[in-house]
PDB file of C-alpha atoms in Angstrom:
ATOM      1  CA  UNK A   1      -5.772   1.925  16.304  1.00 77.00           C
ATOM      2  CA  UNK A   2      -4.437   3.429  13.005  1.00 91.00           C
ATOM      3  CA  UNK A   3      -2.839   0.959  10.651  1.00 97.00           C
ATOM      4  CA  UNK A   4       1.125   1.622  10.073  1.00 98.00           C
ATOM      5  CA  UNK A   5       3.169   0.089   7.251  1.00 98.00           C
ATOM      6  CA  UNK A   6       5.745  -1.892   9.129  1.00 98.00           C
ATOM      7  CA  UNK A   7       9.525  -1.849   7.843  1.00 98.00           C
ATOM      8  CA  UNK A   8      10.311  -5.256   6.281  1.00 98.00           C
ATOM      9  CA  UNK A   9      12.308  -7.390   8.644  1.00 98.00           C
ATOM     10  CA  UNK A  10      15.211  -7.453   6.044  1.00 98.00           C
ATOM     11  CA  UNK A  11      16.563  -5.328   3.022  1.00 98.00           C
ATOM     12  CA  UNK A  12      14.764  -5.099  -0.165  1.00 98.00           C
ATOM     13  CA  UNK A  13      17.294  -7.096  -1.995  1.00 98.00           C
ATOM     14  CA  UNK A  14      17.813  -9.646   0.760  1.00 98.00           C
ATOM     15  CA  UNK A  15      15.641 -12.315  -0.643  1.00 98.00           C
ATOM     16  CA  UNK A  16      16.885 -11.725  -4.403  1.00 98.00           C
ATOM     17  CA  UNK A  17      19.205 -14.759  -4.430  1.00 97.00           C
ATOM     18  CA  UNK A  18      16.472 -16.831  -2.983  1.00 98.00           C
ATOM     19  CA  UNK A  19      14.053 -15.913  -5.788  1.00 98.00           C
ATOM     20  CA  UNK A  20      12.037 -12.874  -4.651  1.00 98.00           C
ATOM     21  CA  UNK A  21      13.538  -9.936  -6.386  1.00 98.00           C
ATOM     22  CA  UNK A  22      14.155  -6.473  -4.697  1.00 98.00           C
ATOM     23  CA  UNK A  23      11.731  -5.189  -7.514  1.00 98.00           C
ATOM     24  CA  UNK A  24       8.807  -7.493  -6.336  1.00 98.00           C
ATOM     25  CA  UNK A  25       9.471  -6.403  -2.651  1.00 98.00           C
ATOM     26  CA  UNK A  26       9.443  -2.702  -3.802  1.00 98.00           C
ATOM     27  CA  UNK A  27       5.986  -3.178  -5.589  1.00 98.00           C
ATOM     28  CA  UNK A  28       4.832  -5.772  -3.090  1.00 98.00           C
ATOM     29  CA  UNK A  29       5.579  -3.917   0.059  1.00 98.00           C
ATOM     30  CA  UNK A  30       6.027  -0.368  -0.719  1.00 98.00           C
ATOM     31  CA  UNK A  31       2.880  -0.100  -2.912  1.00 98.00           C
ATOM     32  CA  UNK A  32       0.521  -2.867  -2.443  1.00 98.00           C
ATOM     33  CA  UNK A  33       0.895  -3.314   1.258  1.00 98.00           C
ATOM     34  CA  UNK A  34       0.916   0.434   1.837  1.00 98.00           C
ATOM     35  CA  UNK A  35      -2.344   0.791  -0.221  1.00 98.00           C
ATOM     36  CA  UNK A  36      -4.021  -1.597   2.130  1.00 98.00           C
ATOM     37  CA  UNK A  37      -2.582   0.665   5.009  1.00 98.00           C
ATOM     38  CA  UNK A  38      -3.819   3.851   3.603  1.00 98.00           C
ATOM     39  CA  UNK A  39      -7.324   2.363   2.236  1.00 98.00           C
ATOM     40  CA  UNK A  40      -7.820   0.762   5.510  1.00 98.00           C
ATOM     41  CA  UNK A  41      -7.276   3.986   7.659  1.00 98.00           C
ATOM     42  CA  UNK A  42      -9.602   5.839   5.369  1.00 97.00           C
ATOM     43  CA  UNK A  43     -12.438   3.150   5.482  1.00 97.00           C
ATOM     44  CA  UNK A  44     -12.271   2.956   9.348  1.00 98.00           C
ATOM     45  CA  UNK A  45     -12.132   6.537  10.000  1.00 97.00           C
ATOM     46  CA  UNK A  46     -15.297   7.751  12.114  1.00 96.00           C
ATOM     47  CA  UNK A  47     -16.576   4.205  12.340  1.00 97.00           C
ATOM     48  CA  UNK A  48     -17.029   1.879  15.192  1.00 97.00           C
ATOM     49  CA  UNK A  49     -13.689   0.059  14.183  1.00 97.00           C
ATOM     50  CA  UNK A  50     -11.615   3.084  14.575  1.00 96.00           C
ATOM     51  CA  UNK A  51      -9.481   2.443  17.598  1.00 94.00           C
ATOM     52  CA  UNK A  52      -9.945  -1.337  17.442  1.00 97.00           C
ATOM     53  CA  UNK A  53      -7.203  -3.950  17.092  1.00 97.00           C
ATOM     54  CA  UNK A  54      -6.720  -5.180  13.496  1.00 98.00           C
ATOM     55  CA  UNK A  55      -7.691  -8.861  14.747  1.00 98.00           C
ATOM     56  CA  UNK A  56     -10.750  -7.276  16.115  1.00 98.00           C
ATOM     57  CA  UNK A  57     -11.912  -5.699  13.016  1.00 98.00           C
ATOM     58  CA  UNK A  58     -11.156  -8.650  10.863  1.00 98.00           C
ATOM     59  CA  UNK A  59     -13.170 -10.884  12.940  1.00 98.00           C
ATOM     60  CA  UNK A  60     -16.040  -8.290  13.571  1.00 98.00           C
ATOM     61  CA  UNK A  61     -16.266  -7.503   9.648  1.00 98.00           C
ATOM     62  CA  UNK A  62     -15.967 -10.634   8.047  1.00 98.00           C
ATOM     63  CA  UNK A  63     -19.242 -12.178   6.587  1.00 97.00           C
ATOM     64  CA  UNK A  64     -19.357 -15.573   5.598  1.00 96.00           C
ATOM     65  CA  UNK A  65     -22.423 -15.481   3.726  1.00 95.00           C
ATOM     66  CA  UNK A  66     -21.068 -12.564   1.453  1.00 94.00           C
ATOM     67  CA  UNK A  67     -19.959 -13.274  -2.044  1.00 90.00           C
ATOM     68  CA  UNK A  68     -17.510 -10.253  -1.780  1.00 93.00           C
ATOM     69  CA  UNK A  69     -16.294  -8.897   1.467  1.00 96.00           C
ATOM     70  CA  UNK A  70     -16.623  -5.202   2.485  1.00 94.00           C
ATOM     71  CA  UNK A  71     -13.754  -2.729   2.243  1.00 96.00           C
ATOM     72  CA  UNK A  72     -13.206  -2.365   5.801  1.00 98.00           C
ATOM     73  CA  UNK A  73     -12.518  -6.180   5.896  1.00 98.00           C
ATOM     74  CA  UNK A  74     -10.548  -6.372   2.742  1.00 98.00           C
ATOM     75  CA  UNK A  75      -7.953  -3.784   3.665  1.00 98.00           C
ATOM     76  CA  UNK A  76      -7.597  -4.826   7.487  1.00 98.00           C
ATOM     77  CA  UNK A  77      -7.225  -8.538   6.435  1.00 98.00           C
ATOM     78  CA  UNK A  78      -4.813  -7.930   3.649  1.00 98.00           C
ATOM     79  CA  UNK A  79      -2.893  -5.581   6.008  1.00 98.00           C
ATOM     80  CA  UNK A  80      -2.777  -8.457   8.720  1.00 98.00           C
ATOM     81  CA  UNK A  81      -1.825 -11.127   6.048  1.00 98.00           C
ATOM     82  CA  UNK A  82       1.170  -9.262   4.686  1.00 98.00           C
ATOM     83  CA  UNK A  83       2.338  -8.245   8.288  1.00 98.00           C
ATOM     84  CA  UNK A  84       2.606 -12.154   8.749  1.00 98.00           C
ATOM     85  CA  UNK A  85       3.991 -12.815   5.344  1.00 98.00           C
ATOM     86  CA  UNK A  86       7.147 -10.817   5.692  1.00 98.00           C
ATOM     87  CA  UNK A  87       7.726 -12.393   8.899  1.00 98.00           C
ATOM     88  CA  UNK A  88       7.164 -15.795   7.632  1.00 98.00           C
ATOM     89  CA  UNK A  89      10.205 -15.450   5.345  1.00 98.00           C
ATOM     90  CA  UNK A  90      13.744 -14.588   5.696  1.00 98.00           C
ATOM     91  CA  UNK A  91      17.338 -14.542   4.081  1.00 97.00           C
ATOM     92  CA  UNK A  92      19.784 -17.263   4.786  1.00 88.00           C
ATOM     93  CA  UNK A  93      19.104 -20.995   4.987  1.00 87.00           C
ATOM     94  CA  UNK A  94      16.455 -21.602   7.535  1.00 93.00           C
ATOM     95  CA  UNK A  95      16.465 -25.135   9.190  1.00 94.00           C
ATOM     96  CA  UNK A  96      13.234 -26.625  10.286  1.00 97.00           C
ATOM     97  CA  UNK A  97      13.091 -27.108  14.121  1.00 97.00           C
ATOM     98  CA  UNK A  98      12.516 -30.583  15.285  1.00 98.00           C
ATOM     99  CA  UNK A  99       9.372 -30.074  16.995  1.00 98.00           C
ATOM    100  CA  UNK A 100       7.819 -28.535  13.678  1.00 98.00           C
ATOM    101  CA  UNK A 101       9.320 -31.524  11.660  1.00 98.00           C
ATOM    102  CA  UNK A 102       7.766 -34.046  13.936  1.00 98.00           C
ATOM    103  CA  UNK A 103       4.274 -32.218  14.018  1.00 98.00           C
ATOM    104  CA  UNK A 104       4.206 -31.958  10.213  1.00 98.00           C
ATOM    105  CA  UNK A 105       4.847 -35.711   9.808  1.00 98.00           C
ATOM    106  CA  UNK A 106       2.331 -36.560  12.367  1.00 98.00           C
ATOM    107  CA  UNK A 107      -0.354 -34.608  10.549  1.00 98.00           C
ATOM    108  CA  UNK A 108       0.762 -35.178   6.920  1.00 98.00           C
ATOM    109  CA  UNK A 109       2.850 -38.256   6.884  1.00 98.00           C
ATOM    110  CA  UNK A 110       5.892 -36.469   6.037  1.00 98.00           C
ATOM    111  CA  UNK A 111       7.392 -33.042   5.439  1.00 98.00           C
ATOM    112  CA  UNK A 112       7.371 -33.545   1.866  1.00 98.00           C
ATOM    113  CA  UNK A 113       3.695 -34.715   1.874  1.00 98.00           C
ATOM    114  CA  UNK A 114       2.969 -31.375   3.820  1.00 98.00           C
ATOM    115  CA  UNK A 115       4.851 -29.511   1.089  1.00 98.00           C
ATOM    116  CA  UNK A 116       2.739 -31.099  -1.722  1.00 98.00           C
ATOM    117  CA  UNK A 117      -0.592 -30.445   0.051  1.00 98.00           C
ATOM    118  CA  UNK A 118       0.490 -26.815   0.686  1.00 99.00           C
ATOM    119  CA  UNK A 119       1.620 -26.207  -2.866  1.00 98.00           C
ATOM    120  CA  UNK A 120      -1.399 -28.044  -4.175  1.00 98.00           C
ATOM    121  CA  UNK A 121      -3.796 -25.649  -2.058  1.00 98.00           C
ATOM    122  CA  UNK A 122      -1.833 -22.592  -3.267  1.00 98.00           C
ATOM    123  CA  UNK A 123      -1.777 -23.741  -7.128  1.00 98.00           C
ATOM    124  CA  UNK A 124      -5.534 -24.764  -6.894  1.00 98.00           C
ATOM    125  CA  UNK A 125      -6.774 -21.590  -5.276  1.00 98.00           C
ATOM    126  CA  UNK A 126      -8.819 -19.896  -8.120  1.00 97.00           C
ATOM    127  CA  UNK A 127      -7.906 -16.426  -8.905  1.00 96.00           C
ATOM    128  CA  UNK A 128      -6.263 -14.156  -5.945  1.00 97.00           C
ATOM    129  CA  UNK A 129      -5.963 -15.755  -2.411  1.00 98.00           C
ATOM    130  CA  UNK A 130      -3.738 -17.385   0.079  1.00 98.00           C
ATOM    131  CA  UNK A 131      -2.673 -20.864   1.167  1.00 98.00           C
ATOM    132  CA  UNK A 132      -2.204 -21.661   4.796  1.00 99.00           C
ATOM    133  CA  UNK A 133      -0.589 -24.107   7.293  1.00 99.00           C
ATOM    134  CA  UNK A 134      -3.008 -23.397  10.574  1.00 98.00           C
ATOM    135  CA  UNK A 135      -3.476 -25.020  13.658  1.00 98.00           C
ATOM    136  CA  UNK A 136      -7.266 -25.560  14.259  1.00 98.00           C
ATOM    137  CA  UNK A 137      -7.747 -26.686  17.864  1.00 97.00           C
ATOM    138  CA  UNK A 138      -4.912 -29.312  18.307  1.00 96.00           C
ATOM    139  CA  UNK A 139      -4.984 -30.286  14.328  1.00 98.00           C
ATOM    140  CA  UNK A 140      -2.559 -28.913  11.754  1.00 98.00           C
ATOM    141  CA  UNK A 141      -4.106 -28.558   8.486  1.00 98.00           C
ATOM    142  CA  UNK A 142      -3.627 -26.971   5.146  1.00 99.00           C
ATOM    143  CA  UNK A 143      -6.144 -24.596   3.972  1.00 98.00           C
ATOM    144  CA  UNK A 144      -6.814 -22.028   1.085  1.00 98.00           C
ATOM    145  CA  UNK A 145      -8.704 -18.662   1.050  1.00 98.00           C
ATOM    146  CA  UNK A 146      -9.859 -16.341  -1.379  1.00 97.00           C
ATOM    147  CA  UNK A 147      -8.696 -12.658  -1.716  1.00 97.00           C
ATOM    148  CA  UNK A 148      -8.054 -11.421   1.645  1.00 97.00           C
ATOM    149  CA  UNK A 149      -9.696 -13.937   4.007  1.00 98.00           C
ATOM    150  CA  UNK A 150      -7.410 -15.303   6.400  1.00 98.00           C
ATOM    151  CA  UNK A 151      -7.430 -18.038   9.297  1.00 98.00           C
ATOM    152  CA  UNK A 152      -8.577 -15.510  11.872  1.00 98.00           C
ATOM    153  CA  UNK A 153     -12.071 -15.771  10.170  1.00 98.00           C
ATOM    154  CA  UNK A 154     -12.384 -19.358  11.159  1.00 98.00           C
ATOM    155  CA  UNK A 155     -10.744 -19.242  14.668  1.00 98.00           C
ATOM    156  CA  UNK A 156      -7.450 -20.837  13.537  1.00 98.00           C
ATOM    157  CA  UNK A 157      -3.946 -19.946  14.030  1.00 98.00           C
ATOM    158  CA  UNK A 158      -1.826 -19.042  10.944  1.00 98.00           C
ATOM    159  CA  UNK A 159       1.441 -20.774  11.175  1.00 98.00           C
ATOM    160  CA  UNK A 160       2.535 -20.348   7.552  1.00 99.00           C
ATOM    161  CA  UNK A 161       0.784 -18.318   4.794  1.00 98.00           C
ATOM    162  CA  UNK A 162       1.766 -17.838   1.267  1.00 99.00           C
ATOM    163  CA  UNK A 163       0.301 -15.045  -0.839  1.00 98.00           C
ATOM    164  CA  UNK A 164      -0.857 -16.398  -4.328  1.00 98.00           C
ATOM    165  CA  UNK A 165      -2.025 -12.929  -5.704  1.00 98.00           C
ATOM    166  CA  UNK A 166      -0.330 -12.362  -8.953  1.00 97.00           C
ATOM    167  CA  UNK A 167       1.727  -9.282  -7.520  1.00 95.00           C
ATOM    168  CA  UNK A 168       3.503 -11.449  -5.259  1.00 97.00           C
ATOM    169  CA  UNK A 169       5.203 -13.706  -8.034  1.00 98.00           C
ATOM    170  CA  UNK A 170       4.718 -12.219 -11.390  1.00 98.00           C
ATOM    171  CA  UNK A 171       7.846 -10.251 -11.822  1.00 98.00           C
ATOM    172  CA  UNK A 172       9.957 -13.322 -10.805  1.00 98.00           C
ATOM    173  CA  UNK A 173       7.920 -16.326 -11.964  1.00 98.00           C
ATOM    174  CA  UNK A 174       5.463 -14.797 -14.487  1.00 97.00           C
ATOM    175  CA  UNK A 175       2.450 -17.237 -14.697  1.00 97.00           C
ATOM    176  CA  UNK A 176       4.196 -20.060 -12.816  1.00 98.00           C
ATOM    177  CA  UNK A 177       2.598 -20.322  -9.703  1.00 98.00           C
ATOM    178  CA  UNK A 178       3.545 -23.720  -8.988  1.00 98.00           C
ATOM    179  CA  UNK A 179       7.270 -22.788  -9.446  1.00 98.00           C
ATOM    180  CA  UNK A 180       6.748 -19.895  -7.082  1.00 98.00           C
ATOM    181  CA  UNK A 181       5.279 -22.055  -4.554  1.00 98.00           C
ATOM    182  CA  UNK A 182       7.997 -24.812  -4.609  1.00 98.00           C
ATOM    183  CA  UNK A 183      10.405 -21.722  -4.284  1.00 98.00           C
ATOM    184  CA  UNK A 184       8.750 -20.308  -1.384  1.00 98.00           C
ATOM    185  CA  UNK A 185       8.731 -23.535   0.517  1.00 98.00           C
ATOM    186  CA  UNK A 186      12.379 -24.620  -0.327  1.00 97.00           C
ATOM    187  CA  UNK A 187      14.143 -21.348   0.075  1.00 97.00           C
ATOM    188  CA  UNK A 188      12.117 -18.418   1.442  1.00 98.00           C
ATOM    189  CA  UNK A 189      10.319 -19.762   4.501  1.00 98.00           C
ATOM    190  CA  UNK A 190      11.618 -18.956   7.887  1.00 98.00           C
ATOM    191  CA  UNK A 191      10.841 -22.255   9.771  1.00 98.00           C
ATOM    192  CA  UNK A 192      11.963 -20.874  12.991  1.00 98.00           C
ATOM    193  CA  UNK A 193       9.137 -18.199  12.776  1.00 98.00           C
ATOM    194  CA  UNK A 194       6.591 -20.936  11.737  1.00 98.00           C
ATOM    195  CA  UNK A 195       7.573 -23.178  14.665  1.00 98.00           C
ATOM    196  CA  UNK A 196       7.294 -20.298  17.047  1.00 98.00           C
ATOM    197  CA  UNK A 197       3.631 -19.772  16.193  1.00 98.00           C
ATOM    198  CA  UNK A 198       2.642 -23.233  17.368  1.00 96.00           C
TER     199      UNK A 198
END
């Protein structure tokens, strides 16, 4: 299957009052995400992966022993990661559904403890990468991954992911990654979307 850049599920300026500017989304979605689409399509052309789903490509090209992943994996994975990321955020106030609040409290002790652990994972990811809330079997866990690696590589379900590549936050937060992560959790997350992935 050819990769196609999805439209954002909201206007480019819809998150501006919540800490993610129109300029950030123009760069991040229109340029960076589009580059993964274009480069991914070039990379899979004429290969065994052409015509496969993005999930099949990610699982089939991930090499757990590699110091650096291959170009097909990197572009397919980052294409998928960003598709999820836009959906995991939204404008307006998002109330956390009761079943998600209960699950987070059971897994982490409280919602605040979950937020602390998630923020610490993102702040502690050296260089580029992602932090995640995942479902691993029946357990909820916080993880972090380098570059474009994502939970699909480990047979996990991504419930929430935050992009900690600098292009995701530098325009709005400069080098203050912890502040970006706090703002993401407190103002940007679409908790209904997170709950729907459980």
